Structure formats: C-alpha cells, structure tokens
Amino acid sequence: MPPRLRLSVSLLPHPLRHEVLVYPRRHASAAAAGATSSVTQTSSSNPVSAALPPSAYPSDQPPSHRRPEFRKSQLHRQYTSLLRTTPLIIFFQHNNLQATEWTGIRRELTKALRKVDEEHAAAGRIEPPIAPLVQLKIIKTSIFEAALRVVDFFRPDNISFKGAGKIAGAKADPNFTHDLSRTAYASVLHKKGKHELSPILVGPIAVLSFPHVSPEHLKAALSILSPKAPQNPAPKRKANPGLYDLPVQNGLQKLMLLAARVEGKVFDDGQTRWVSSIEGGMTGLRSQLVATLQGASASVTSTLDAAGKSLYFTLESRRSVLEDEQKGPESEGEEKKE
C-alpha cells in the first residue's frame, strides 16, 4: 500500500484554503463563502480598510448589520417592504395547521375575493381587481417585530443611539441608513418589545395583506377566515359548499383573529370588523363624508341666515317704536280729530 501524503493547508490554493476552513461553519456555497471570508479577514486584520469611506463600497451593496445573503436579512427586507407598501394587514394566530388545511383555506379565500371583484366589475366600478394581490402567509415574529421598529421608529434625519448600548452605537455608521444598516439597528434597539403590536407577535402568526383598504374585500375575507354574526356571517352551505369541507373547517377552527394594522394604526377585533362593515366600501365612505360636509355647510348657512333675519326683524321693530316716539302726543291728537 503506497504511503499517504499529508498536504499542508498552507500549500493549498487561496480559494480552496478558505473553502476548507469556512465551509463547515457557513451554510452558503463554497465559492461565496471563500470570497466573503477573505474580505472579512482582510478588513478585520486591517483597521484602516475596515473604516472605508462611503464611496469605497459598491452602491448596490453597502455594509449591513447582518450579512445580506442570510435568510433572516432577506426576510427583514421583505417585511419592511410589506409594511411600507401595504396599508391593511390582518394578524391571525394559527395552531399547527396542516398543508391540506392551508390549501383549502387559501382556495376559499381566493374564491370569496374574486366574487367581490366580479361584483365590482358588474356594477361598472373601474377599480382594479385585488384578489390576486391579497396574500396569506406565515411570518417570523422576531424578524417582523424588528422590521416594525425600523419602519415606525427609525428616522434617518433624526438619528439617536440612546439606549442602544456601547457596542451597537460604536459599530453604527451614520453614513449608511438603509434598513439593514448598523445605524438602523442601533437607533431602534431601545424600542425592542415596546411597539403596539409586540404583545401579539408571540407564537405562530400569519398575516393577511391587502394592497389597499377595501372594506368589501375585508368583509369577504373575514367571513371566510373569522366568521362572526351579524357583521361577518359565514356563507351558507348551499352558496359555498367547499367552505364546509372537513379540512377547511378543521383549519378555520385553528385560526384566531388578533388585530389589524390599518394605515399605520393598530385596530383590535371590534374596530377591524367595523372597517369591514362600511357600506359601499371606500366609495361609500367618501360619499358619506361629502354628504356630512354638505349637511354641515347647509346647517351653518341656515344658522347664519336665521341670525341675520332675527337681527333684521329686531331692528325693524325698534325703528317703528322710535318713529312712534318721535311723533309724540300731537300726532296722536291729530289722529283723534280726524
């Protein structure tokens, strides 16, 4: 048997050496891990290169608090984008739903939302259909809470590291203020657990997101996911037999409505159902607002008109009294002679 040759790590090529050392510790590809680790080791060993000016970094990849290729970083980006672009988000607690149950629930939800779009089209409304854009998905609560803090509390124009800690504040660079930057992380670290939605972001949570606030679509969604009479009654079996399939009903029993985020404000169960009960949707709400403003203006006009008329009659009566007083007793005697 030929003798085994021992290869020294120092004799291996540079990329291969990093593959051998880094691959067991990183869940990335060998080439990406080798290239990233080489840059990391160089920057850590050389403090001058670690403090590079902003122009030295590529515009599409500034330095981040966490490595951008990690799944947590990608989820953080998705959640911040969702919170900024979605005005209506409903939070549900789910308990061990199976894949078949999720499939049935999503099927019935899509069917109910499409029915609302068809009704709008039949009524001649020019609003675009939103059923394909409504999403029901499970979230990572800790990352979602961090994204909430960044969206609601981080202001690049007014950066403060109060309560962030010495390490987080020292690593923060005010030149970089993107969502994954160390500056954003350090400036909202003291707000951890203090958001209005923090108490409900515990355990398994699913969110239902709408591209815009539509009370009709919200009512249809709640009638499927969280039916409650009289505001959001469930469809009858004859109208929607698929809703009463056993997997769907078992899954719905494991869903519980917690809260909602509407235009940046937190709504509880009752307030969320009140939004869904607005007649005519946003169009009806706008017409109600216009009618209220018109009624208020008419009321103000009538009040001012009544006050003017009252003042006119008062002055006229006073004028007649003064004229009678100026005539005096002579005029009264002349009237008697006549």
PDB file of C-alpha atoms in Angstrom, residues 291-305:
ATOM      1  CA  ALA A 291     -72.846  64.329   2.487  1.00  0.00           C
ATOM      2  CA  THR A 292     -71.733  65.130   6.023  1.00  0.00           C
ATOM      3  CA  LEU A 293     -69.735  68.144   4.859  1.00  0.00           C
ATOM      4  CA  GLN A 294     -72.634  69.353   2.713  1.00  0.00           C
ATOM      5  CA  GLY A 295     -75.031  68.928   5.610  1.00  0.00           C
ATOM      6  CA  ALA A 296     -72.695  70.814   7.920  1.00  0.00           C
ATOM      7  CA  SER A 297     -72.308  73.661   5.428  1.00  0.00           C
ATOM      8  CA  ALA A 298     -76.085  73.842   4.940  1.00  0.00           C
ATOM      9  CA  SER A 299     -76.584  73.894   8.696  1.00  0.00           C
ATOM     10  CA  VAL A 300     -74.054  76.697   9.110  1.00  0.00           C
ATOM     11  CA  THR A 301     -75.705  78.673   6.290  1.00  0.00           C
ATOM     12  CA  SER A 302     -79.179  78.289   7.759  1.00  0.00           C
ATOM     13  CA  THR A 303     -77.915  79.260  11.212  1.00  0.00           C
ATOM     14  CA  LEU A 304     -76.245  82.406   9.907  1.00  0.00           C
ATOM     15  CA  ASP A 305     -79.305  83.233   7.802  1.00  0.00           C
TER      16      ASP A 305
END
